[in-house]
Each structure stands twice: as C-alpha cells, then as structure tokens.
Coordinates of C-alpha atoms in Angstrom, one line a residue:
Chain A
M323 CA 38.8 7.2 -4.2
V324 CA 35.3 5.9 -3.5
L325 CA 36.2 4.2 -0.2
H326 CA 38.9 5.2 2.2
A327 CA 38.8 3.3 5.5
S328 CA 41.7 3.6 7.9
G329 CA 42.7 2.6 11.4
L330 CA 39.6 0.6 12.0
T331 CA 39.4 -1.3 15.3
K332 CA 36.5 -3.2 16.7
S333 CA 36.3 -5.6 19.6
Y334 CA 33.5 -7.8 20.9
G335 CA 34.3 -8.2 24.6
D336 CA 37.7 -9.8 24.7
V337 CA 37.7 -10.7 21.0
Q338 CA 39.5 -8.2 18.8
A339 CA 37.7 -8.5 15.5
L340 CA 39.6 -5.6 13.7
S341 CA 43.0 -4.3 14.7
G342 CA 43.7 -1.2 12.6
A343 CA 42.3 -2.4 9.3
E344 CA 42.8 -0.2 6.2
L345 CA 41.0 -0.4 2.9
E346 CA 40.9 1.8 -0.1
V347 CA 38.9 1.2 -3.2
E348 CA 38.9 3.2 -6.4
E349 CA 36.0 3.8 -8.8
G350 CA 35.6 0.9 -11.2
S351 CA 37.7 -1.5 -9.3
I352 CA 36.9 -4.8 -7.5
V353 CA 38.7 -5.7 -4.3
A354 CA 38.3 -9.3 -3.2
L355 CA 38.6 -9.5 0.6
L356 CA 40.1 -12.9 1.2
G357 CA 40.2 -14.4 4.7
K358 CA 39.2 -17.3 6.8
N359 CA 36.1 -17.5 9.0
G360 CA 36.5 -15.0 11.8
A361 CA 39.3 -13.0 10.0
G362 CA 37.2 -9.8 10.2
K363 CA 35.7 -9.6 6.7
T364 CA 32.1 -9.2 7.8
T365 CA 33.0 -6.9 10.6
L366 CA 34.9 -4.6 8.2
L367 CA 32.0 -4.6 5.7
S368 CA 29.5 -4.0 8.5
I369 CA 31.5 -0.9 9.7
I370 CA 31.8 0.5 6.2
S371 CA 28.1 0.1 5.6
G372 CA 27.1 1.7 8.9
L373 CA 25.7 -1.5 10.5
L374 CA 28.4 -1.4 13.2
R375 CA 30.3 1.5 14.9
P376 CA 34.0 1.0 15.1
D377 CA 35.9 1.5 18.3
S378 CA 38.2 3.8 16.4
G379 CA 39.2 4.7 12.9
S380 CA 37.6 6.5 10.0
V381 CA 35.5 5.7 6.9
R382 CA 35.0 8.0 4.0
V383 CA 32.6 7.0 1.2
G384 CA 32.6 9.2 -1.9
G385 CA 34.3 11.9 0.2
I386 CA 31.6 11.8 2.9
D387 CA 32.6 10.9 6.5
A388 CA 30.4 7.8 6.8
L389 CA 30.6 7.7 10.6
A390 CA 29.5 11.3 11.1
N391 CA 27.0 11.4 8.2
A392 CA 25.8 7.9 7.9
D393 CA 22.5 8.7 6.1
A394 CA 24.3 10.6 3.3
A395 CA 26.9 7.9 2.9
A396 CA 24.2 5.1 2.9
K397 CA 22.8 6.5 -0.3
L398 CA 26.1 5.8 -2.0
I399 CA 26.4 2.2 -0.7
G400 CA 24.7 -1.0 -1.7
I401 CA 25.2 -3.9 0.6
A402 CA 24.2 -7.6 0.2
P403 CA 24.9 -9.1 3.6
Q404 CA 25.8 -12.7 4.0
D405 CA 22.3 -13.9 5.0
T406 CA 19.8 -13.8 2.2
G407 CA 17.5 -10.9 3.0
I408 CA 14.4 -10.6 0.9
Y409 CA 10.7 -10.3 1.4
P410 CA 9.3 -13.8 0.7
T411 CA 5.7 -12.8 0.4
L412 CA 6.4 -10.0 -2.2
S413 CA 7.2 -10.5 -5.9
V414 CA 10.7 -10.2 -7.3
Q415 CA 9.7 -6.8 -8.8
Q416 CA 8.2 -5.5 -5.5
N417 CA 11.4 -6.5 -3.7
L418 CA 13.6 -4.7 -6.2
E419 CA 11.3 -1.6 -6.3
F420 CA 11.2 -1.4 -2.5
F421 CA 14.9 -1.2 -2.1
G422 CA 15.1 1.3 -4.9
E423 CA 12.5 3.5 -3.2
L424 CA 14.1 3.1 0.2
A425 CA 17.3 4.6 -1.4
G426 CA 15.2 7.5 -2.5
M427 CA 15.0 6.7 -6.3
K428 CA 12.3 8.4 -8.3
K429 CA 9.6 6.1 -9.7
Q430 CA 10.6 6.6 -13.4
F431 CA 14.3 5.8 -12.8
R432 CA 13.4 3.0 -10.4
I433 CA 11.3 1.2 -13.0
T434 CA 14.1 1.4 -15.5
R435 CA 16.7 0.2 -13.1
V436 CA 14.6 -2.7 -11.9
Q437 CA 14.4 -3.9 -15.5
E438 CA 18.2 -3.5 -15.9
V439 CA 19.1 -5.3 -12.7
A440 CA 16.6 -8.1 -13.5
E441 CA 18.2 -8.5 -16.9
Q442 CA 21.7 -8.5 -15.5
L443 CA 20.9 -11.2 -13.0
G444 CA 18.7 -13.3 -15.2
L445 CA 15.5 -12.4 -13.2
T446 CA 13.5 -10.8 -16.0
D447 CA 11.2 -13.8 -16.4
L448 CA 10.7 -14.0 -12.7
L449 CA 9.7 -10.5 -11.9
A450 CA 6.1 -11.3 -11.2
R451 CA 7.0 -14.4 -9.1
R452 CA 6.6 -14.4 -5.4
A453 CA 10.1 -14.5 -3.8
S454 CA 9.2 -17.5 -1.6
N455 CA 8.7 -19.5 -4.8
L456 CA 12.2 -18.9 -6.2
S457 CA 14.9 -21.5 -6.0
G458 CA 17.8 -21.0 -3.7
G459 CA 20.0 -19.6 -6.5
E460 CA 17.3 -17.3 -7.7
K461 CA 16.8 -16.0 -4.2
R462 CA 20.5 -15.3 -3.9
R463 CA 20.4 -13.3 -7.2
L464 CA 17.4 -11.3 -6.0
H465 CA 19.3 -10.7 -2.7
T466 CA 22.2 -9.3 -4.6
G467 CA 19.9 -7.4 -7.0
C468 CA 18.4 -5.5 -4.1
A469 CA 21.8 -4.1 -3.3
L470 CA 22.4 -3.0 -7.0
V471 CA 19.0 -1.4 -7.8
H472 CA 19.9 2.1 -6.7
A473 CA 23.2 2.0 -8.7
P474 CA 25.4 2.5 -5.7
R475 CA 28.9 3.9 -6.1
L476 CA 30.2 1.5 -3.6
L477 CA 28.9 -2.1 -3.6
L478 CA 29.6 -4.4 -0.6
L479 CA 29.0 -8.1 -1.3
D480 CA 29.5 -10.4 1.7
E481 CA 30.1 -13.9 0.4
P482 CA 27.5 -13.4 -2.4
T483 CA 27.9 -16.9 -3.8
V484 CA 27.6 -18.9 -0.6
G485 CA 25.2 -21.7 -1.3
A486 CA 24.7 -20.6 -4.9
D487 CA 24.6 -23.0 -7.9
V488 CA 27.1 -22.8 -10.7
T489 CA 24.8 -20.8 -13.0
T490 CA 24.0 -18.3 -10.2
R491 CA 27.7 -18.0 -9.4
A492 CA 28.6 -17.2 -13.0
Q493 CA 25.8 -14.7 -13.3
L494 CA 26.7 -12.9 -10.1
I495 CA 30.4 -12.7 -11.1
D496 CA 29.4 -11.3 -14.5
S497 CA 27.2 -8.8 -12.9
V498 CA 29.8 -7.7 -10.5
K499 CA 32.3 -7.3 -13.3
G500 CA 29.7 -5.4 -15.3
L501 CA 29.0 -3.0 -12.4
A502 CA 32.7 -2.3 -12.0
A503 CA 33.0 -1.6 -15.7
Q504 CA 30.3 1.0 -15.2
G505 CA 32.3 2.7 -12.6
A506 CA 31.2 1.2 -9.3
A507 CA 33.7 0.3 -6.6
V508 CA 33.2 -3.2 -5.4
V509 CA 34.3 -5.0 -2.2
Y510 CA 33.7 -8.7 -2.4
T511 CA 34.4 -11.0 0.5
T512 CA 34.9 -14.7 -0.3
H513 CA 36.5 -18.0 0.6
Y514 CA 36.8 -19.1 -2.9
M515 CA 40.1 -18.6 -4.7
P516 CA 38.7 -19.4 -8.1
E517 CA 36.2 -16.7 -7.8
V518 CA 38.8 -14.1 -7.0
I519 CA 40.7 -15.2 -10.1
E520 CA 37.6 -15.1 -12.3
L521 CA 36.7 -11.6 -11.0
G522 CA 40.1 -10.3 -12.0
A523 CA 40.0 -8.5 -8.7
D524 CA 42.6 -6.8 -6.6
I525 CA 43.2 -9.0 -3.6
A526 CA 43.2 -7.9 0.0
I527 CA 44.2 -10.6 2.5
I528 CA 42.8 -10.2 5.9
D529 CA 43.7 -12.2 9.0
D530 CA 43.0 -11.6 12.7
G531 CA 41.4 -8.2 11.9
V532 CA 44.4 -6.8 10.0
L533 CA 44.8 -6.4 6.2
L534 CA 48.1 -8.1 5.6
A535 CA 48.6 -7.7 1.9
R536 CA 47.0 -6.0 -1.1
G537 CA 47.7 -6.2 -4.8
S538 CA 46.9 -7.9 -8.0
R539 CA 47.1 -11.7 -8.1
A540 CA 50.2 -11.5 -10.3
D541 CA 51.9 -9.1 -7.9
L542 CA 51.1 -11.1 -4.8
V543 CA 52.2 -14.4 -6.3
A544 CA 55.5 -12.7 -7.5
S545 CA 56.2 -11.2 -4.1
H546 CA 54.8 -13.6 -1.6
S547 CA 54.3 -17.1 -3.1
V548 CA 56.5 -20.0 -2.1
H549 CA 57.9 -23.2 -3.7
G550 CA 58.4 -26.0 -1.4
L551 CA 56.8 -28.9 0.5
R552 CA 54.3 -29.0 3.3
F553 CA 53.9 -32.0 5.4
A554 CA 51.9 -33.3 8.4
T555 CA 53.2 -35.7 11.0
S556 CA 51.7 -38.2 13.4
A557 CA 53.8 -36.7 16.3
P558 CA 55.6 -33.4 16.7
M559 CA 59.0 -33.2 15.0
T560 CA 62.1 -32.5 17.1
P561 CA 63.8 -29.1 16.7
A562 CA 66.9 -30.8 15.5
A563 CA 64.9 -32.5 12.7
L564 CA 63.3 -29.2 11.7
D565 CA 66.7 -27.5 11.7
A566 CA 68.1 -30.2 9.4
I567 CA 65.5 -29.5 6.7
G568 CA 65.0 -25.8 7.4
A569 CA 61.3 -26.4 8.1
E570 CA 58.8 -24.1 9.9
A571 CA 55.7 -25.1 11.8
D572 CA 52.4 -23.8 10.5
T573 CA 48.9 -24.4 11.6
D574 CA 48.5 -27.7 9.8
G575 CA 52.0 -29.2 10.1
Y576 CA 55.4 -28.1 8.7
R577 CA 56.5 -26.2 5.7
V578 CA 59.9 -26.3 3.9
D579 CA 60.3 -23.3 1.5
G580 CA 62.5 -23.5 -1.6
E581 CA 63.5 -26.1 -4.2
I582 CA 63.3 -29.5 -2.4
S583 CA 62.1 -32.8 -3.6
V584 CA 60.2 -35.4 -1.5
G585 CA 63.2 -37.7 -1.8
E586 CA 65.5 -35.1 -0.4
L587 CA 63.1 -34.3 2.4
V588 CA 62.8 -38.0 3.4
A589 CA 66.6 -38.5 3.2
K590 CA 67.3 -35.5 5.3
L591 CA 64.8 -36.5 8.0
G592 CA 66.1 -40.0 8.2
K593 CA 64.2 -42.1 10.7
D594 CA 61.9 -39.1 11.6
A595 CA 60.5 -39.4 8.0
A596 CA 58.4 -42.3 9.4
L597 CA 56.3 -39.8 11.3
I598 CA 55.1 -38.1 8.0
T599 CA 51.4 -38.8 7.3
S600 CA 51.0 -36.6 4.2
I601 CA 53.1 -34.4 1.9
E602 CA 51.9 -31.6 -0.4
S603 CA 53.9 -29.8 -3.0
L604 CA 53.6 -26.0 -2.8
Q605 CA 53.6 -24.2 -6.2
P606 CA 53.4 -20.4 -6.8
S607 CA 49.7 -19.7 -6.5
L608 CA 47.2 -17.6 -4.6
E609 CA 46.9 -20.5 -2.2
T610 CA 50.5 -20.4 -1.3
V611 CA 50.5 -16.6 -1.1
F612 CA 47.7 -16.9 1.5
L613 CA 49.6 -19.6 3.3
K614 CA 52.8 -17.6 3.5
I615 CA 51.1 -14.4 4.6
T616 CA 48.7 -15.8 7.1
G617 CA 50.6 -19.0 8.1
S618 CA 47.5 -21.1 7.4
S619 CA 45.5 -22.2 4.4
L620 CA 41.9 -21.6 3.5
D621 CA 41.1 -25.2 4.4
E622 CA 38.2 -27.2 3.2
E623 CA 36.1 -26.3 6.2
D624 CA 36.4 -22.6 5.4
A625 CA 36.0 -23.0 1.7
A626 CA 32.9 -25.3 1.9
P627 CA 29.7 -23.6 1.1
E628 CA 27.7 -22.9 4.2
P629 CA 24.3 -24.4 4.3
D630 CA 21.6 -22.0 3.2
P631 CA 18.2 -22.5 4.9
N632 CA 16.6 -20.7 2.0
N633 CA 18.3 -22.9 -0.6
E634 CA 15.4 -25.2 -1.2
R635 CA 12.7 -24.4 -3.7
V636 CA 9.5 -24.0 -1.7
S637 CA 7.2 -24.4 -4.6
T638 CA 7.3 -23.7 -8.3
Chain B
M684 CA 10.4 10.8 5.1
T685 CA 10.9 9.1 1.8
A686 CA 12.3 6.1 3.5
A687 CA 9.6 6.0 6.1
W688 CA 7.0 6.2 3.3
A689 CA 8.7 3.3 1.5
V690 CA 8.6 1.2 4.6
T691 CA 5.0 2.1 5.2
K692 CA 4.0 1.1 1.7
V693 CA 5.9 -2.2 2.0
Q694 CA 4.0 -3.0 5.2
F695 CA 0.7 -2.6 3.3
R696 CA 2.0 -4.8 0.5
I697 CA 3.1 -7.5 2.9
L698 CA -0.3 -7.4 4.6
K699 CA -2.0 -7.6 1.2
S700 CA 0.1 -10.6 0.2
D701 CA -1.0 -12.4 3.4
P702 CA -4.1 -10.9 4.9
W703 CA -5.4 -14.0 6.7
F704 CA -4.3 -13.0 10.2
L705 CA -6.4 -9.9 9.9
V706 CA -9.3 -11.7 8.4
I707 CA -9.4 -14.2 11.2
M708 CA -9.0 -11.5 13.8
F709 CA -12.0 -9.8 12.2
L710 CA -14.2 -12.9 12.1
M711 CA -13.5 -14.1 15.7
P712 CA -14.9 -11.1 17.6
L713 CA -17.9 -11.1 15.3
A714 CA -18.6 -14.7 16.3
I715 CA -18.1 -13.9 20.0
M716 CA -20.4 -10.8 20.1
P717 CA -23.8 -12.6 19.9
L718 CA -22.7 -15.0 22.7
F719 CA -22.4 -12.3 25.3
L720 CA -25.2 -10.0 24.0
K721 CA -28.0 -11.1 26.4
T722 CA -25.7 -11.2 29.5
M723 CA -24.3 -7.8 28.7
G724 CA -27.8 -6.4 28.1
L725 CA -28.8 -7.5 31.6
A726 CA -25.6 -6.1 33.0
L727 CA -26.2 -2.7 31.4
N728 CA -29.9 -2.8 32.4
S729 CA -28.8 -3.3 36.0
S730 CA -26.3 -0.4 35.6
G731 CA -29.2 1.9 34.8
Y732 CA -29.3 1.7 31.1
A733 CA -32.8 0.4 30.8
E734 CA -33.0 0.6 27.0
A735 CA -29.6 -1.1 26.4
N736 CA -29.6 -4.5 24.6
G737 CA -26.0 -5.3 25.3
A738 CA -24.6 -4.4 21.9
E739 CA -23.4 -1.0 23.4
Q740 CA -21.0 -3.0 25.5
V741 CA -20.2 -6.1 23.4
V742 CA -19.4 -4.4 20.1
P743 CA -17.0 -1.7 21.2
G744 CA -15.7 -4.0 23.9
Q745 CA -14.7 -6.7 21.5
A746 CA -13.2 -4.0 19.2
V747 CA -11.0 -2.9 22.2
V748 CA -9.9 -6.4 23.2
F749 CA -9.2 -7.7 19.7
G750 CA -7.7 -4.3 18.8
F751 CA -5.0 -5.1 21.3
F752 CA -4.3 -8.4 19.6
V753 CA -4.2 -6.7 16.2
A754 CA -1.8 -4.0 17.5
G755 CA 0.6 -6.8 18.3
S756 CA 1.0 -7.3 14.5
M757 CA 3.0 -4.1 14.4
G758 CA 5.5 -5.8 16.8
F759 CA 5.5 -9.0 14.8
S760 CA 6.2 -7.0 11.6
V761 CA 9.4 -5.6 13.1
F762 CA 10.5 -9.0 14.5
R763 CA 9.7 -10.6 11.1
E764 CA 12.2 -8.4 9.4
H765 CA 14.9 -9.9 11.7
G766 CA 13.6 -13.4 10.7
W767 CA 13.7 -12.5 7.0
H768 CA 17.2 -11.0 7.4
T769 CA 15.9 -7.7 5.9
W770 CA 16.3 -5.7 9.1
N771 CA 20.0 -5.1 8.4
R772 CA 19.2 -4.0 4.9
L773 CA 16.8 -1.4 6.3
R774 CA 19.4 -0.3 8.8
A775 CA 22.1 0.0 6.1
S776 CA 19.7 2.2 4.1
A777 CA 19.4 6.0 4.4
A778 CA 16.5 5.5 6.8
G779 CA 17.4 6.4 10.3
P780 CA 15.9 4.6 13.4
K781 CA 13.2 7.2 13.8
A782 CA 12.2 6.9 10.1
L783 CA 12.0 3.1 10.5
L784 CA 9.8 3.4 13.6
L785 CA 7.5 5.8 11.8
G786 CA 7.5 3.5 8.8
F787 CA 6.3 0.6 10.9
A788 CA 4.0 2.4 13.2
A789 CA 2.1 4.6 10.7
P790 CA 0.6 1.9 8.6
W791 CA -0.5 -0.1 11.7
I792 CA -2.2 2.9 13.2
L793 CA -4.2 3.3 10.0
I794 CA -4.9 -0.4 9.8
H795 CA -5.9 -0.5 13.4
I796 CA -8.4 2.4 13.0
G797 CA -9.9 0.8 9.9
Y798 CA -10.1 -2.6 11.6
Q799 CA -12.0 -1.3 14.7
A800 CA -14.3 0.9 12.6
L801 CA -15.2 -2.0 10.3
L802 CA -15.7 -4.3 13.3
I803 CA -18.1 -1.8 14.9
V804 CA -20.0 -1.3 11.7
V805 CA -20.3 -4.9 10.8
G806 CA -20.8 -5.9 14.5
S807 CA -23.7 -3.4 14.7
L808 CA -25.5 -5.4 11.9
F809 CA -25.2 -8.6 14.0
T810 CA -26.3 -7.1 17.3
D811 CA -28.8 -4.3 16.5
L812 CA -26.4 -1.6 17.7
N813 CA -28.0 1.6 16.5
L814 CA -25.4 3.6 14.6
G815 CA -26.2 7.1 13.5
V816 CA -24.3 9.8 11.6
G817 CA -23.5 11.4 15.0
D818 CA -21.7 8.3 16.0
A819 CA -19.0 9.1 13.5
V820 CA -17.3 11.0 16.4
D821 CA -16.4 7.5 17.7
L822 CA -13.7 7.6 15.0
L823 CA -11.8 10.0 17.4
V824 CA -11.9 7.3 20.1
L825 CA -10.7 4.7 17.7
A826 CA -7.9 6.9 16.5
G827 CA -6.9 7.7 20.1
Y828 CA -7.0 4.1 21.1
S829 CA -5.1 3.0 18.0
F830 CA -2.3 5.5 18.6
A831 CA -2.1 4.5 22.3
V832 CA -1.9 0.7 21.8
I833 CA 0.5 0.9 18.8
M834 CA 2.8 3.1 20.8
I835 CA 2.6 0.6 23.7
V836 CA 3.5 -2.2 21.4
M837 CA 6.3 -0.1 19.9
F838 CA 7.7 0.4 23.4
A839 CA 7.5 -3.4 23.8
V840 CA 9.3 -3.9 20.6
S841 CA 12.1 -1.5 21.6
T842 CA 12.5 -3.2 24.9
L843 CA 11.9 -7.0 24.3
S844 CA 14.2 -9.3 22.5
S845 CA 12.0 -12.1 21.2
V846 CA 8.7 -12.4 19.3
H847 CA 7.4 -14.7 22.0
Q848 CA 7.9 -12.0 24.6
V849 CA 6.0 -9.5 22.5
S850 CA 3.3 -12.1 22.0
A851 CA 3.0 -12.6 25.8
V852 CA 2.7 -8.8 26.3
V853 CA 0.1 -8.5 23.7
N854 CA -2.0 -11.4 25.1
L855 CA -1.6 -10.0 28.6
G856 CA -2.6 -6.5 27.3
A857 CA -5.6 -7.8 25.5
M858 CA -7.0 -10.0 28.2
V859 CA -5.9 -8.3 31.5
L860 CA -6.1 -4.7 30.4
G861 CA -9.2 -5.5 28.4
G862 CA -10.8 -6.9 31.5
L863 CA -9.6 -4.2 33.9
G864 CA -10.7 -1.5 31.5
G865 CA -14.2 -2.7 31.3
A866 CA -14.1 -4.0 27.7
L867 CA -15.1 -7.5 28.7
V868 CA -17.9 -6.6 31.1
P869 CA -19.2 -3.1 32.2
L870 CA -16.9 -1.4 34.6
D871 CA -19.4 -1.2 37.5
Q872 CA -19.7 -5.0 37.4
L873 CA -16.0 -5.3 38.3
P874 CA -14.7 -5.6 41.9
S875 CA -14.0 -2.2 43.5
W876 CA -10.2 -2.7 43.4
A877 CA -10.4 -3.3 39.7
Q878 CA -12.5 -0.2 39.3
S879 CA -9.7 1.8 41.1
V880 CA -7.0 0.4 38.9
A881 CA -9.0 0.8 35.6
P882 CA -8.2 4.5 34.9
F883 CA -4.5 3.4 34.6
T884 CA -5.3 1.4 31.5
P885 CA -5.8 2.6 27.9
T886 CA -8.7 0.2 27.5
Y887 CA -10.6 2.0 30.2
W888 CA -10.3 5.3 28.4
A889 CA -11.3 3.7 25.1
M890 CA -14.4 2.3 26.8
E891 CA -15.1 5.6 28.4
G892 CA -15.2 7.2 24.9
H893 CA -17.3 4.4 23.4
N894 CA -19.7 4.6 26.4
A895 CA -20.1 8.3 26.0
I896 CA -21.3 7.8 22.4
F897 CA -23.2 4.5 22.5
L898 CA -24.7 4.6 26.1
D899 CA -24.7 8.3 27.2
E900 CA -25.1 9.8 23.7
A901 CA -22.8 12.6 24.9
G902 CA -21.3 13.3 21.4
F903 CA -18.1 15.2 20.8
S904 CA -17.9 16.8 24.3
G905 CA -18.2 13.4 25.9
V906 CA -15.3 11.9 24.1
M907 CA -12.8 14.7 24.4
R908 CA -11.3 13.7 27.8
P909 CA -10.9 10.0 26.9
V910 CA -9.4 10.9 23.5
L911 CA -6.9 13.3 24.9
T912 CA -6.0 10.9 27.6
L913 CA -5.4 8.1 25.0
L914 CA -3.3 10.5 23.0
A915 CA -1.3 11.4 26.1
I916 CA -0.7 7.7 26.8
G917 CA 0.4 7.3 23.2
V918 CA 2.8 10.2 23.4
V919 CA 4.4 8.9 26.6
F920 CA 4.9 5.4 25.3
G921 CA 6.0 6.7 21.9
A922 CA 8.7 8.9 23.6
L923 CA 9.8 6.0 25.8
A924 CA 10.0 3.7 22.6
I925 CA 12.1 6.3 20.7
N926 CA 14.3 6.8 23.7
R927 CA 14.8 3.1 24.2
F928 CA 14.9 1.9 20.6
R929 CA 18.3 0.7 19.3
S930 CA 18.2 -0.5 15.7
D931 CA 21.2 -2.8 16.3
D932 CA 19.6 -4.6 19.2
V933 CA 19.5 -8.3 18.6
K934 CA 15.9 -9.5 18.1
N935 CA 14.9 -13.1 17.8
F936 CA 12.0 -13.9 15.5
F937 CA 12.5 -17.7 15.9
A938 CA 12.5 -19.4 19.3

C-alpha cells in the first residue's frame, strides 16, 4: 500500500472540510477522487502532501508516517496543485530540472528523467522555450511534468486538466496511465466523468468531507446506480403527490427510482403534473451513481472548466 | 542542504533571466553620486576632513542607501513565488521552512555584497575616490551590512502579508534609516536628536565602517566594531525571522 490515510478531519473555523476521510491507494493504481466544488478533494490532497496539517487522523506514504516525518514522505510524493505553478522566466528544461533537484535527484539521473518526462508530455521540442512563452495547455503539461520528474511513488494531481485543451487532456491522461503502469500510485481529482472513465480509474466519491463510496466504475454502477426519472417543478410538490409516485426530493428537484415512464408519472400526478418544468431519464451510469450517493449531481457549474489566467499564449 | 542549494541556484537563474531591476538599481546611484559630490566635499571639509572631496561620503553612502532597496528584492522573490503559485510546490518538497529561508537568503546576501562592491569600485572611477589594496577590508563592512539588511528584510517577509507592505518597509528603510544613519549626509551634519538615534540603525554602523576606511584610514581594526555590530543585528533579525516564519502563511503578491 503506497498511501494509507485514515480518520482525517479538518475544519476551517466553522466549516468542516473533512470529516473522517479515508483513502488507500496501491502501487500501480489510479484513484479518481470525484466530488463537487467544496467536497474536500483539495483539502484531502493538501493534507496527504503535507501542505496542510489535519485536525486528526493519520497519513502513511510508502510506510512512512507523513505527519511525523514530512520531509522523508515528501520525497516519495509528487503533487501538481490546482493552480498552475511554474517559473515563467525559466525555460521548460530549467523548470523540470529544478523540481528534480529540489527532490534530491542526482544530476545524471535528473537529465535522463527530464528527457523522459518531456517526451511523455509532448514537451521535447519546447525544452529550451521560456515557460512564459508557452500556450496555456503547454504550461499545464509543464506544471504536471514538474510533479513527475522525480519519479514519485505517489502522484497527487489536483484537477490536472482544468483549462486544458483536448490535446493536452489526452496527453495528460496517457501520461498518468503510463505512470501507473510503471508502478506509481495516482490520486487524481476531477469534475469530469469522461476522464474518470478514460483513466480506467478506481473511483472514490467524496462529499461533505467524507468518502462515501469506492470501487471500480462497473462495481459502483452495479451497486449504486438508479433507473428512473428526475424532474424539476415550478413550485414545491405536496407530500401527497410525492407519496403517490414514490418520489424523493433531491437538490435539484425530485427523483423517482425504478421502472417508470414519463406517461405513468404524469398520469399519477394528475393536475400536479402541470408544475413540472423539466424531466430527465436516469439510466445506470456514473452520473446516476453520483446522484444516488451524494443526493446531487455534478452540475454544469461544477463541471465547467475554471478560467485559467495563464491560459493565453503570451508570445510565441 | 540539497534543497536549499537548489533554491539558491534557481534564484540566480531567475535573476539572470531578468536582470534589469539590478541593472537599473546599479545605474541610478551612479547617476546620483556626481550631483552631491561638491556639497558632500564641503560638508566633510567642515567636519575636519580637509583633504576630502566628497566621494568618501557619496560613494559608500549611495551603496548603503541603494543597498537597502536591493535587499528588498529578497523579499519580493519570496512573494513572487506566491504569485507564480510555486510556493506550495516548494512547501510540498522535502525542503523544510529553514532550508527555504536559507535558499532565499543566501543568494541575496552574495548578490548584495557583489552589488555594493561593484558600485563602490565603479563609483570611485566617477568620483575620484582613491581605492587602494588596503581598502579591500571594506568587503567585511559590505558583508556585515548585507547580512544585516537581508535578515531585516527576511524578518519583514516573515511578518508581513503583502508585497506592498514589504515595499513600504524597504522604502522606509532605505530613506529614513539611510538618512538617520548618515548615509545621505555626514552624521555630524544631522540634528543632535538624529545623531542620538543613529546608532540604533544598521546604516549607521555600515557608514562607521566605511568612514573608518575611506576617511580615517583605520584599516582592519577600525572596522571590527561596526562589522561585529552589523553581524549581531543580522543574527537578532535572522533569529526573529526564523521564529516568526510560517511557510503556510498567506502572502499576497498581487494587490
């Protein structure tokens, strides 16, 4: 087991960011940490990487108590935080070399690794280019590359594809899969369901600072997914109407689980059907797993790429 | 130490990639020196240095004042890491807070010594300051002053939360402490209250050391007390900085 985190709690004033979170990751596996904004993903990664101290709980990385022996654990961890963090006035090569040297890599090994990482991320032709002159996607790849260069046993990627173009996204996903194939344990936070599927990752669903479910996509869909209908209304439904159709309220409206057609729903609701403003069919999928487990969906606002101030090419 | 050395080297690389701040901070005092040469010559003559031409005050004085501005760059370099979002990457590395502080302070102490030394050498060419081999002992004064002001700025970095606050402290340090310490005009030309306050400033001790060499020609024995005092100031502020420094403090590079 490369990562074993248990009982992690963390609060910021009155806000409980983590409430007993647990996470285990084995060598060679990818765990996609799936959750809405504010679910606790970044807090969890920050604690694992030593950027934050938890209020309670334990973190072991490669068998090392990461809270008691942070420096030793840090050598085993590579983290690419959510914000793109590179030295804009240095070249791509200098950026990669610096983070390798910071991790204590010997020069000879460092030079080889820089070439390998650059090749993996499609940066080989850009090694001599000043980082400020890279496009947004290239910066994002360099940002991730800086976390990979010392060949960490545990790689923590916090929303690595936010603001990235399609090519960058594909390259990053390929790189992550490649690293896992070489034996690294990867924790990958994301809003994007398709990425999770593409990674072939184990999925950990986090909500309100608690890991609610963990498993492969197939297992989660088999055990948690729902058939049914989801609908929104212009005014609250009466309890009697909800009882009539066996509906439950969720954050965006109401949900009826099971085999039910739109016609049946409308017929059962009678005149209350006039309140319906939208209906959506729920099919077994990761989305409906997430919906069932958290009671809400990864809505568009959550899933939309966040604006990246570094995303524009400064010059070429 | 490996991590501190890596941070040190990257500071030099960043400076090499954008040296213009340092170039401007080098040219500016050189342009100012001739403007005050005659006035400072008269001031020194009236202070009993009949042979002085003013360069003995102007050249080291400008090095002391502008040295404070340049020391501020160490502070900006830390805040810049926050602006570039690289600070958390440094924190997440195996480098502890002390190694990070060392990695930022060490290159700037060296740069600061080199900056002052070059300013005095080049300034002497513009102002007829007579530099001899024996004046090399002035390097001790430069080293002591560099250590003291970089540690003061490091303390400011550990305490303040925005780059504008650091900028204000540096400007205040350069102008007010420079003035009080006798770097702008000879100390005996200042009001008596300022002369009483002066020994509490690092600039005073730097000028004491420079005056011992360029005016009194006292050599090594003349600079020992100022140098040791500067080192003591540096140790005190360095200890305060280490004690106060929290690598997870929020620092704002942008307003």
